[in-house]
mmCIF file of C-alpha atoms in Angstrom:
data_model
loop_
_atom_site.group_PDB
_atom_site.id
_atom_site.type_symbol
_atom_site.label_atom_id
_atom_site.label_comp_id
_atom_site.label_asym_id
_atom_site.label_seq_id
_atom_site.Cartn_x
_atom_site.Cartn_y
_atom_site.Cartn_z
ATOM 1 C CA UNK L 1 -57.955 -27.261 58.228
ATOM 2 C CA UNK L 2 -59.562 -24.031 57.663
ATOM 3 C CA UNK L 3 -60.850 -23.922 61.177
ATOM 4 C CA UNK L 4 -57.121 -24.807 62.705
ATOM 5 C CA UNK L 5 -55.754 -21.692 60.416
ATOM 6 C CA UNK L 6 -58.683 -19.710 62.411
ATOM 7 C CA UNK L 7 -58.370 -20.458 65.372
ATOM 8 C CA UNK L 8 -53.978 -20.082 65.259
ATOM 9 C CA UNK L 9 -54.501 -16.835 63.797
ATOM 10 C CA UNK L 10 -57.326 -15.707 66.615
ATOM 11 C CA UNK L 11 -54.615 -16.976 68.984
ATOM 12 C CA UNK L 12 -51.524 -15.328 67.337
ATOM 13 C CA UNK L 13 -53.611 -11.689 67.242
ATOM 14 C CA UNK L 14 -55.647 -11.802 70.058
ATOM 15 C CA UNK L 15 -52.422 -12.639 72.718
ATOM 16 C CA UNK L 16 -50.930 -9.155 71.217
ATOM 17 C CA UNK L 17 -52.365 -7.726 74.045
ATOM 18 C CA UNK L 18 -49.318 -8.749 76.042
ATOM 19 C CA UNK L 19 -47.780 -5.706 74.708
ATOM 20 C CA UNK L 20 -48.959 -3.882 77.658
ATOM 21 C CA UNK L 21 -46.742 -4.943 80.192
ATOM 22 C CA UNK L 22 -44.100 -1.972 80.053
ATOM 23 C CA UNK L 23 -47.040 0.292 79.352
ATOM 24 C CA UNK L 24 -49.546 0.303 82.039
ATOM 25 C CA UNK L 25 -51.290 3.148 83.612
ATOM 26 C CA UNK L 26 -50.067 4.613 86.962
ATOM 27 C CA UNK L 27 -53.756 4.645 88.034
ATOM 28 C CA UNK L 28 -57.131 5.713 86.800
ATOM 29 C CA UNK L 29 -57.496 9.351 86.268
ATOM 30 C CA UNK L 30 -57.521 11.424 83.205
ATOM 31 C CA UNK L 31 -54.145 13.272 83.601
ATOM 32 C CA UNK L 32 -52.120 9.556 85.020
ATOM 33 C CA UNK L 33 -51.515 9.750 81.088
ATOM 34 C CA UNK L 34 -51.791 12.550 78.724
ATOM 35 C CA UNK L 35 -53.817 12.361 75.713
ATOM 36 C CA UNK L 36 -53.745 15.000 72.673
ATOM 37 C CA UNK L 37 -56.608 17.585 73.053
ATOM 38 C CA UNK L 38 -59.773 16.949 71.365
ATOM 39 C CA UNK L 39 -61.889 19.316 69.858
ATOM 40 C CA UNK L 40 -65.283 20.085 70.977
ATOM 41 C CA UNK L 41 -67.360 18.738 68.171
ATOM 42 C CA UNK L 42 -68.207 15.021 67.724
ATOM 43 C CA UNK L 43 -66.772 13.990 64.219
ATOM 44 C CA UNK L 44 -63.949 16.811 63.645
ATOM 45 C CA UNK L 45 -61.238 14.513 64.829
ATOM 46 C CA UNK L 46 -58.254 14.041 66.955
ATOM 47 C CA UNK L 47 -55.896 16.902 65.653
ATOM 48 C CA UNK L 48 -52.816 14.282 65.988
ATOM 49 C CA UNK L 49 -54.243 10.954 64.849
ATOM 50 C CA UNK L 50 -50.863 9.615 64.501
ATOM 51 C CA UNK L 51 -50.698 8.554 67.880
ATOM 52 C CA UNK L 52 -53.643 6.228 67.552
ATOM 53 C CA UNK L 53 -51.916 4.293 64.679
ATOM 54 C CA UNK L 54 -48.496 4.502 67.369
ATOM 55 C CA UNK L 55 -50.821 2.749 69.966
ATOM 56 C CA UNK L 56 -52.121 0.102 67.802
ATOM 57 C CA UNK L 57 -48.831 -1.391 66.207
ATOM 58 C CA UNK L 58 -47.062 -1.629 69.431
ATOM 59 C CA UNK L 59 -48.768 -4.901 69.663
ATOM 60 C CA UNK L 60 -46.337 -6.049 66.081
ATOM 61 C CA UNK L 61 -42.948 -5.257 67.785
ATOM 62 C CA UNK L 62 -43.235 -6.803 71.049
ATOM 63 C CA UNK L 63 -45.302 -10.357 69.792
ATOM 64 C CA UNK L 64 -43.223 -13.330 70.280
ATOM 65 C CA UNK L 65 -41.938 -15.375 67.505
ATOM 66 C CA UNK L 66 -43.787 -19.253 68.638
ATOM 67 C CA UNK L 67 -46.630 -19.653 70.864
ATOM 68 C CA UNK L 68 -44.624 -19.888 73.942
ATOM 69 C CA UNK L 69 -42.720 -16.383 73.950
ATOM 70 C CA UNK L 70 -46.410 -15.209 73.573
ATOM 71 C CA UNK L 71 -47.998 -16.954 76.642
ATOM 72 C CA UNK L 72 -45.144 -16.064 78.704
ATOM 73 C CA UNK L 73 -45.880 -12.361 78.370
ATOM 74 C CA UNK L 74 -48.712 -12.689 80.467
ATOM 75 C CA UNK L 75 -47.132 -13.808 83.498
ATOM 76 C CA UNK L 76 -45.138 -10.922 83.136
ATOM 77 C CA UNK L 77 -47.789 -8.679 82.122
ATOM 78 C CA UNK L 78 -49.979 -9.321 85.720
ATOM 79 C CA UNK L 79 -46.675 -8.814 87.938
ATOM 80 C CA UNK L 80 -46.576 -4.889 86.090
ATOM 81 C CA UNK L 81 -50.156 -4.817 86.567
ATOM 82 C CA UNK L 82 -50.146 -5.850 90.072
ATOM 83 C CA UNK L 83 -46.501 -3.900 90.797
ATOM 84 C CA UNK L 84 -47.860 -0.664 89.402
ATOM 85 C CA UNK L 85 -51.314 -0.722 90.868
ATOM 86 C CA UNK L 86 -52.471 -0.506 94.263
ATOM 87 C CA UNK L 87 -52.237 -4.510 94.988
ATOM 88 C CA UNK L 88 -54.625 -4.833 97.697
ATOM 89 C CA UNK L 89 -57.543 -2.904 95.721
ATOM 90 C CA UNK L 90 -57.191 -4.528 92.791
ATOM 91 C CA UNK L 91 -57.101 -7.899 95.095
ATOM 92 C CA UNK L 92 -59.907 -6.677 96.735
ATOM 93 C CA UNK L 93 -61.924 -6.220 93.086
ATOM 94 C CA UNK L 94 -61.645 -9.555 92.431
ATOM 95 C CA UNK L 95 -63.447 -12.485 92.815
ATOM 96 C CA UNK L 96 -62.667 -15.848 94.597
ATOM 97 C CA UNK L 97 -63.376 -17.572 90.536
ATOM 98 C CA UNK L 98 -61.046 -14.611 88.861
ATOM 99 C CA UNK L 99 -58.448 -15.532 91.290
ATOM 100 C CA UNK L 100 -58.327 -18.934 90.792
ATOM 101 C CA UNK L 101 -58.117 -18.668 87.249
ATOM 102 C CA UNK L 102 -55.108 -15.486 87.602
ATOM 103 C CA UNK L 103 -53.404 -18.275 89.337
ATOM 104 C CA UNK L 104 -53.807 -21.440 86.873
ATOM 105 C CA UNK L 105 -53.312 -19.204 84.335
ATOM 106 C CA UNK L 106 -49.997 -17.260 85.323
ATOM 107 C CA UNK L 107 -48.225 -21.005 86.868
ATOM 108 C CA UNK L 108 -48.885 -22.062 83.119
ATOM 109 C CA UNK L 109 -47.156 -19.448 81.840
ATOM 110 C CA UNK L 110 -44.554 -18.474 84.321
ATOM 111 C CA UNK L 111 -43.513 -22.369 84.293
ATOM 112 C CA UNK L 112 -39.897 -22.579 85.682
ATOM 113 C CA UNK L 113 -39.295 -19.346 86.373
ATOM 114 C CA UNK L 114 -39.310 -17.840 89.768
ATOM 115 C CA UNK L 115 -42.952 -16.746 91.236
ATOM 116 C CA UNK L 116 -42.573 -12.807 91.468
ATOM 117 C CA UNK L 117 -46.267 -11.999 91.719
ATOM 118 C CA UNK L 118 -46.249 -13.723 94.830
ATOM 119 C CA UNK L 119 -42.993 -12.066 95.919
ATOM 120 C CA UNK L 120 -45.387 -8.618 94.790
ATOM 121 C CA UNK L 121 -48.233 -10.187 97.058
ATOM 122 C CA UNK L 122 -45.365 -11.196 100.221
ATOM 123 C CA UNK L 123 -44.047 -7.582 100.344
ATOM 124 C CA UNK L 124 -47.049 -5.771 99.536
ATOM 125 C CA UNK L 125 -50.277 -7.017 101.299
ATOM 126 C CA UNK L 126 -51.634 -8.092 104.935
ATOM 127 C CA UNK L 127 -51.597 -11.276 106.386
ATOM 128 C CA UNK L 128 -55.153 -11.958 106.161
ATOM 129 C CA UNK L 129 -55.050 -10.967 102.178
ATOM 130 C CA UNK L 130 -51.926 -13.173 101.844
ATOM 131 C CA UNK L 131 -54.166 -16.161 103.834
ATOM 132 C CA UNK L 132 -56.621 -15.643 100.785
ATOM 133 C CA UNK L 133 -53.937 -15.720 97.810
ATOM 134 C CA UNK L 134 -52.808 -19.068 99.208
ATOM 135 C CA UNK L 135 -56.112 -20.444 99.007
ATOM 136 C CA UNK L 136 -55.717 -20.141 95.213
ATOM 137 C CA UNK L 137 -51.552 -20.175 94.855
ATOM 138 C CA UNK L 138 -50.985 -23.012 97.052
ATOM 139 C CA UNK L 139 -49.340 -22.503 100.706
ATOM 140 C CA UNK L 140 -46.336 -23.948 99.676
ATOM 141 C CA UNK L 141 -45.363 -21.068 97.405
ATOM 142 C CA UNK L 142 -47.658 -18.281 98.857
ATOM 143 C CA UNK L 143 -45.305 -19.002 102.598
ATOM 144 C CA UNK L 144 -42.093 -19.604 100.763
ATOM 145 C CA UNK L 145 -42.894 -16.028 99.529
ATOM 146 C CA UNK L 146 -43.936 -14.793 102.692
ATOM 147 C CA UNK L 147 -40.227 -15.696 103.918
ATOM 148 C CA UNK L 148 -38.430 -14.095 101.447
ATOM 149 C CA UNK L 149 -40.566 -10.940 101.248
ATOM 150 C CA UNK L 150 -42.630 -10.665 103.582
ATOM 151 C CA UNK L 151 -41.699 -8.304 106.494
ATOM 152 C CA UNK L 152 -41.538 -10.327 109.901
ATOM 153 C CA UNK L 153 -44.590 -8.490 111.556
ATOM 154 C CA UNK L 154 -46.913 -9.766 108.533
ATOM 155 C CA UNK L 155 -44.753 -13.195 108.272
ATOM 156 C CA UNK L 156 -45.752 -14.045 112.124
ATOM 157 C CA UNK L 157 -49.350 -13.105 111.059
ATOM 158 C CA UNK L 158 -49.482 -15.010 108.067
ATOM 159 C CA UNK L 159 -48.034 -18.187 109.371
ATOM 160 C CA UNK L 160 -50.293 -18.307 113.165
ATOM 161 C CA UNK L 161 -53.636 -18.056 110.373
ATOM 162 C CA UNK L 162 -51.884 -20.605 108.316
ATOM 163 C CA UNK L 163 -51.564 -23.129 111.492
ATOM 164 C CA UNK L 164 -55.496 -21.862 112.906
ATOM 165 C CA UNK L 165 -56.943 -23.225 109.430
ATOM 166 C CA UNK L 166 -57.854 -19.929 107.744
ATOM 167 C CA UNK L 167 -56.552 -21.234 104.351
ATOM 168 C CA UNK L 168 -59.994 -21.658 101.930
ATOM 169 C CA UNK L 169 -59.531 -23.426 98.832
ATOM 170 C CA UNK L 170 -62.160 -22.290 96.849
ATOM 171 C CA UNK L 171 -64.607 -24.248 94.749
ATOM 172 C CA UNK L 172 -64.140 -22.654 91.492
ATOM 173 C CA UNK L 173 -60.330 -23.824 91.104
ATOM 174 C CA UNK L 174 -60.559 -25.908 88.619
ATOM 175 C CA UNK L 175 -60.379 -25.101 84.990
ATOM 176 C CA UNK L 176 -63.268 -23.436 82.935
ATOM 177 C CA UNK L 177 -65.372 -25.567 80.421
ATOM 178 C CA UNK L 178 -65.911 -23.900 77.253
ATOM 179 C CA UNK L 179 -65.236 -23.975 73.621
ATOM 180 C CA UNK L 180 -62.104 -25.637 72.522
ATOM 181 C CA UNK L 181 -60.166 -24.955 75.519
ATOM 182 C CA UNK L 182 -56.865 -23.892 73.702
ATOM 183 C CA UNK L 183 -58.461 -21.288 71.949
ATOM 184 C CA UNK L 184 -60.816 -20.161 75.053
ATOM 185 C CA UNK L 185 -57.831 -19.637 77.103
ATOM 186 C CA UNK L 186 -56.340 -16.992 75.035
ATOM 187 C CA UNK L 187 -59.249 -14.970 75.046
ATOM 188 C CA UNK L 188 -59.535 -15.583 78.913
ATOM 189 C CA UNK L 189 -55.722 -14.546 79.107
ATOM 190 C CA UNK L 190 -57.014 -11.266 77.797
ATOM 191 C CA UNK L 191 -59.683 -10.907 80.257
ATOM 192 C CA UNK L 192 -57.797 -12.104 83.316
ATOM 193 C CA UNK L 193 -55.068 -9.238 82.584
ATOM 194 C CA UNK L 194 -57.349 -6.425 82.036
ATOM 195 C CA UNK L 195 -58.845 -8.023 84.777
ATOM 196 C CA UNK L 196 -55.941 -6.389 86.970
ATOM 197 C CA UNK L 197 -55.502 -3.163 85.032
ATOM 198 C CA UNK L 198 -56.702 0.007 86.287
ATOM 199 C CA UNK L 199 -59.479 0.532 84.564
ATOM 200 C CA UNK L 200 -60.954 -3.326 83.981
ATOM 201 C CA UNK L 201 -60.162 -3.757 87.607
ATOM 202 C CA UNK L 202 -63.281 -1.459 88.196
ATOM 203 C CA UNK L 203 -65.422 -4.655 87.403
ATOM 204 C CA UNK L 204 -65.921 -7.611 85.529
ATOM 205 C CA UNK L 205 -68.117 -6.014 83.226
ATOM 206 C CA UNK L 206 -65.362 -3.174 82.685
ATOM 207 C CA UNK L 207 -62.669 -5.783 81.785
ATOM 208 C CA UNK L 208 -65.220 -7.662 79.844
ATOM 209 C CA UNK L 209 -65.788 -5.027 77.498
ATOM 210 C CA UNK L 210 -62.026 -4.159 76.877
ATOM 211 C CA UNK L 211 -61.551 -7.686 76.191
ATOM 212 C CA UNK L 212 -64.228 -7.671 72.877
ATOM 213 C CA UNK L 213 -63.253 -4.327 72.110
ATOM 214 C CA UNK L 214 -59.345 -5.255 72.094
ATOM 215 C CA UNK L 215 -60.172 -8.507 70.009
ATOM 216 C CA UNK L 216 -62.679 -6.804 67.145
ATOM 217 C CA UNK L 217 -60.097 -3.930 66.884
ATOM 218 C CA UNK L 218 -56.816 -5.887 66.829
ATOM 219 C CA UNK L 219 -58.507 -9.594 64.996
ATOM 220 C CA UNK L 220 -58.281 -9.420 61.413
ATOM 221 C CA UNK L 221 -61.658 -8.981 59.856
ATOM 222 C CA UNK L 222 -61.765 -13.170 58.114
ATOM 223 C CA UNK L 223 -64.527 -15.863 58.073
ATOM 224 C CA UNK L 224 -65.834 -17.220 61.437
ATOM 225 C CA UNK L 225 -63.309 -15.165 63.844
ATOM 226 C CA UNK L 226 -65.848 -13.126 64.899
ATOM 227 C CA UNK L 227 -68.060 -16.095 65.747
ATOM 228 C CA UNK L 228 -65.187 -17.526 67.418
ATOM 229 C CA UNK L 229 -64.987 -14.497 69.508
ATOM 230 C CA UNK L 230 -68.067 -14.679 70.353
ATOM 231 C CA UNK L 231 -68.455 -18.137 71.405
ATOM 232 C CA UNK L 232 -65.182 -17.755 73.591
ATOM 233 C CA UNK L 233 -66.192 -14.342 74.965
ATOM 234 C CA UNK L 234 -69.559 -15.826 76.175
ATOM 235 C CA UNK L 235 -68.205 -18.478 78.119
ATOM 236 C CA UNK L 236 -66.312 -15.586 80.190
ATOM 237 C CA UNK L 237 -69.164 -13.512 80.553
ATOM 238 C CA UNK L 238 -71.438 -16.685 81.663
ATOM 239 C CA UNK L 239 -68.371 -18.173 84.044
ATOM 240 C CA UNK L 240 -67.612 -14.349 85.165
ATOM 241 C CA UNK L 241 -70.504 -12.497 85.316
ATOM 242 C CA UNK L 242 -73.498 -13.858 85.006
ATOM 243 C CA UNK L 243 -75.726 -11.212 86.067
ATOM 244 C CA UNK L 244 -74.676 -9.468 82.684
ATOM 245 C CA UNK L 245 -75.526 -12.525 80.791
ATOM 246 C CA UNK L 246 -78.652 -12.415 81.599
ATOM 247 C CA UNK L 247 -78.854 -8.949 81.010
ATOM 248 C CA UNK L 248 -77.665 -9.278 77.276
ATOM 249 C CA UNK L 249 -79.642 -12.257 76.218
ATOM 250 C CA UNK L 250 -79.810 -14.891 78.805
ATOM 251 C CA UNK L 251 -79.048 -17.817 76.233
ATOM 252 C CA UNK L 252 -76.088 -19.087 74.539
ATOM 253 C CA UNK L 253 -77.635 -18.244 71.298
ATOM 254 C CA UNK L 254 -78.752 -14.939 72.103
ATOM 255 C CA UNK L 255 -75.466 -14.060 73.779
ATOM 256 C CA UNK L 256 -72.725 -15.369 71.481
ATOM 257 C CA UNK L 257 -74.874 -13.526 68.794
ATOM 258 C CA UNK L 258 -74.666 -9.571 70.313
ATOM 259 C CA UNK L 259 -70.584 -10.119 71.065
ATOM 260 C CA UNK L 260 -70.353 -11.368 67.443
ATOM 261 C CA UNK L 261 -71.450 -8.341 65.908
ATOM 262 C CA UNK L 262 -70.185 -5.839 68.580
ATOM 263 C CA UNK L 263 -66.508 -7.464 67.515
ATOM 264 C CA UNK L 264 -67.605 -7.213 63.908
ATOM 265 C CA UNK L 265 -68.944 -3.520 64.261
ATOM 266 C CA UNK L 266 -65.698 -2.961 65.744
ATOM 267 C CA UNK L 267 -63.320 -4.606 63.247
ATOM 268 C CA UNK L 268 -65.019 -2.945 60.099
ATOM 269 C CA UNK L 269 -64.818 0.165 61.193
ATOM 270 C CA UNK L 270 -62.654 2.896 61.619
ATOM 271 C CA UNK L 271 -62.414 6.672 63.419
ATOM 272 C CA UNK L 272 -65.711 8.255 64.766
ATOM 273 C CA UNK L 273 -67.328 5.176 63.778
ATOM 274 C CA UNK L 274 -65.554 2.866 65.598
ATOM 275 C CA UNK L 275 -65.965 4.875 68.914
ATOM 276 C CA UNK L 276 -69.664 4.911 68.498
ATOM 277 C CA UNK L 277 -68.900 1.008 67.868
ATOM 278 C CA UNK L 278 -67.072 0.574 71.036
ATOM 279 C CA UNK L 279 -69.365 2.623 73.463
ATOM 280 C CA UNK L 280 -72.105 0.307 72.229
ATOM 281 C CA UNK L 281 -70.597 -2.284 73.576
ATOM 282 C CA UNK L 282 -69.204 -1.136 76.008
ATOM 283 C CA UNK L 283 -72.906 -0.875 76.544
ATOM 284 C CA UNK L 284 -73.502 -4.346 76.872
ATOM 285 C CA UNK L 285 -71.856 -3.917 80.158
ATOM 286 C CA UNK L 286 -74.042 -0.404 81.118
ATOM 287 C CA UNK L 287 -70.928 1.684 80.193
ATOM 288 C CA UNK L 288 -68.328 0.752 82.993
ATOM 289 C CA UNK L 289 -65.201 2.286 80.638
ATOM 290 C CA UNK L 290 -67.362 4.592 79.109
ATOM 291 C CA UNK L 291 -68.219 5.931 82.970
ATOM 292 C CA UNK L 292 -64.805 5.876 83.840
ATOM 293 C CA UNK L 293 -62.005 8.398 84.640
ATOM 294 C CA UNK L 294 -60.087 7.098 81.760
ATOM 295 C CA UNK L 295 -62.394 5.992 78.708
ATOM 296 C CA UNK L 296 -59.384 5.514 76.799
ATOM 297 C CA UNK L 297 -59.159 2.573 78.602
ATOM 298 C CA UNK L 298 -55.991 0.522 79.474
ATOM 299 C CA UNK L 299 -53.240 0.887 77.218
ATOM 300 C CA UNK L 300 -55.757 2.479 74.926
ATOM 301 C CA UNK L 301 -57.673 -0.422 74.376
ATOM 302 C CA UNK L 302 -60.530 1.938 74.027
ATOM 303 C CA UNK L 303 -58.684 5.092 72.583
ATOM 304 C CA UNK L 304 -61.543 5.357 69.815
ATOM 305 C CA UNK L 305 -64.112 5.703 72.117
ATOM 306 C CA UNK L 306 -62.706 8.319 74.632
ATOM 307 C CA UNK L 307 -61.803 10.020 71.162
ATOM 308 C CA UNK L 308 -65.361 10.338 70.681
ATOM 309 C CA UNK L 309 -66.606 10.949 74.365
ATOM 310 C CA UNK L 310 -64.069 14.063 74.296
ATOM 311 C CA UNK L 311 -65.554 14.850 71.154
ATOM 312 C CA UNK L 312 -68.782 15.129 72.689
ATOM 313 C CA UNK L 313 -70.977 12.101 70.336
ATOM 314 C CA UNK L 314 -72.303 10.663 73.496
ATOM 315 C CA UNK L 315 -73.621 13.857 75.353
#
């Protein structure tokens, strides 16, 4: 019992991130959106720390009331992502695996409802990129899309590769093993949307990092969450990156154990500290948001650490 009341309230908190989808960035740069001035010395503060406590609650007045209100958000939250962005680089950024999983994930929770990412995709990308989404969407859908949104140039295109064969199912289609898959996919929700945001679309290490910083800060601080976190969070890393796997500890143990306590760090902490928190593990990664035009990160996933970088605590 105690371990269901866990795990609902890891997936009740965690899925907050959906919150995003009216907020996304325009693009990565450090004026796309304003943030207050910062004074030059590490530890004197943000002179309008309001906004940070703004940033952090939006997450309470946009969560759905049952489960399903909250996984339908992401559906929505990828077409923003992909509507806002530039759709071919961010399609570009990802891999053959991460766009499998976009599209099991998103047909779960866009269930009855019409397909407008792929109506995004139709109108926005080439015919050879289109080839590739229907690898992953299905041809079916990915041509019906084509037809309605397509323009006829890239529909003739699309449909003479269709008939030569170019369509490549990928291997990786099928559903990730991990964890107590109800749980896992929440968490991989999470990473699959930051995934196509401006900033975690730099890499899977970028979006990877948001992800366990966005948990630790928004996961109530309670027995075995951050465990959970970090059993769910390795799974991603080892099924999404595995060069970084073995770069943090190459074994389950080793692994689960350094997100555990970077979403710990995170969660007891507050301010200054929990910048220095963040870039650390954002360090797990070698610093992708840290490095970044935006360090804030996505929807301000990160706002304590660009906080601190502006301060100067990590020159």
């Amino acid at each position: 019992m105690e371990f269901g009341i866990r795990s609902t309230l890891l997936a009740a908190t965690v899925l907050a991130a959906s919150f995003a989808a009216t907020q996304a960035h325009a693009g990565i740069s450090s004026t796309a959106q304003p943030h207050p001035n910062l004074l030059p010395s590490c530890g004197e503060g943000d002179p309008n720390p309001p906004i940070q406590d703004v940033v952090r609650l939006r997450a309470a007045r946009t969560l759905g009331a049952t489960p399903e209100e909250i996984h339908a958000r992401f559906a929505s939250v990828v077409e923003t992502n992909f509507s806002q962005g530039s759709t071919s680089l961010i399609l570009s950024r990802l891999s053959d695996k991460e766009l499998a999983g976009i599209a099991r994930v998103y047909k779960q929770s866009n269930a009855g409802l019409p397909p407008k990412l792929l109506d995004v995709f139709a109108s926005r990308l080439s015919a050879k990129e289109l080839v590739r989404v229907a690898g992953t969407f299905g041809v079916s859908d990915v041509s019906a899309a084509v037809q309605r949104s397509a323009s006829p140039s890239v529909a003739t295109l699309y449909t003479a590769r269709v008939a030569a064969g170019e369509v490549k199912v990928p291997t990786t289609v099928m559903p990730m093993s991990g964890p107590a898959p109800t749980r896992y996919m929440t968490l991989e929700e999470i990473y699959l949307e930051f995934r196509t945001a401006p900033v975690g679309s730099l890499g899977a290490g970028a979006a990877l990092s948001e992800t366990i910083i966005y948990a630790g800060g928004q996961v109530a601080a309670a027995a075995g969450i951050g465990w959970e976190i970090g059993t769910q969070v390795g799974s991603l890393i080892q099924e999404y990156d595995p060069s970084a796997w073995d770069a943090i500890g190459g074994t389950t143990a080793g692994v689960v154990e350094r997100v555990q306590n970077a979403a710990n760090s995170i969660t007891n902490s507050t301010g200054v500290q929990r910048g220095i928190n963040e870039h650390a593990a954002d360090g797990m990664f070698q610093y992708p948001v840290s490095s970044s035009n935006d360090p804030y990160g996505d929807w301000d996933d990160t706002y304590d650490l660009g906080a601190d970088e502006g301060d100067g605590c990590f020159n």
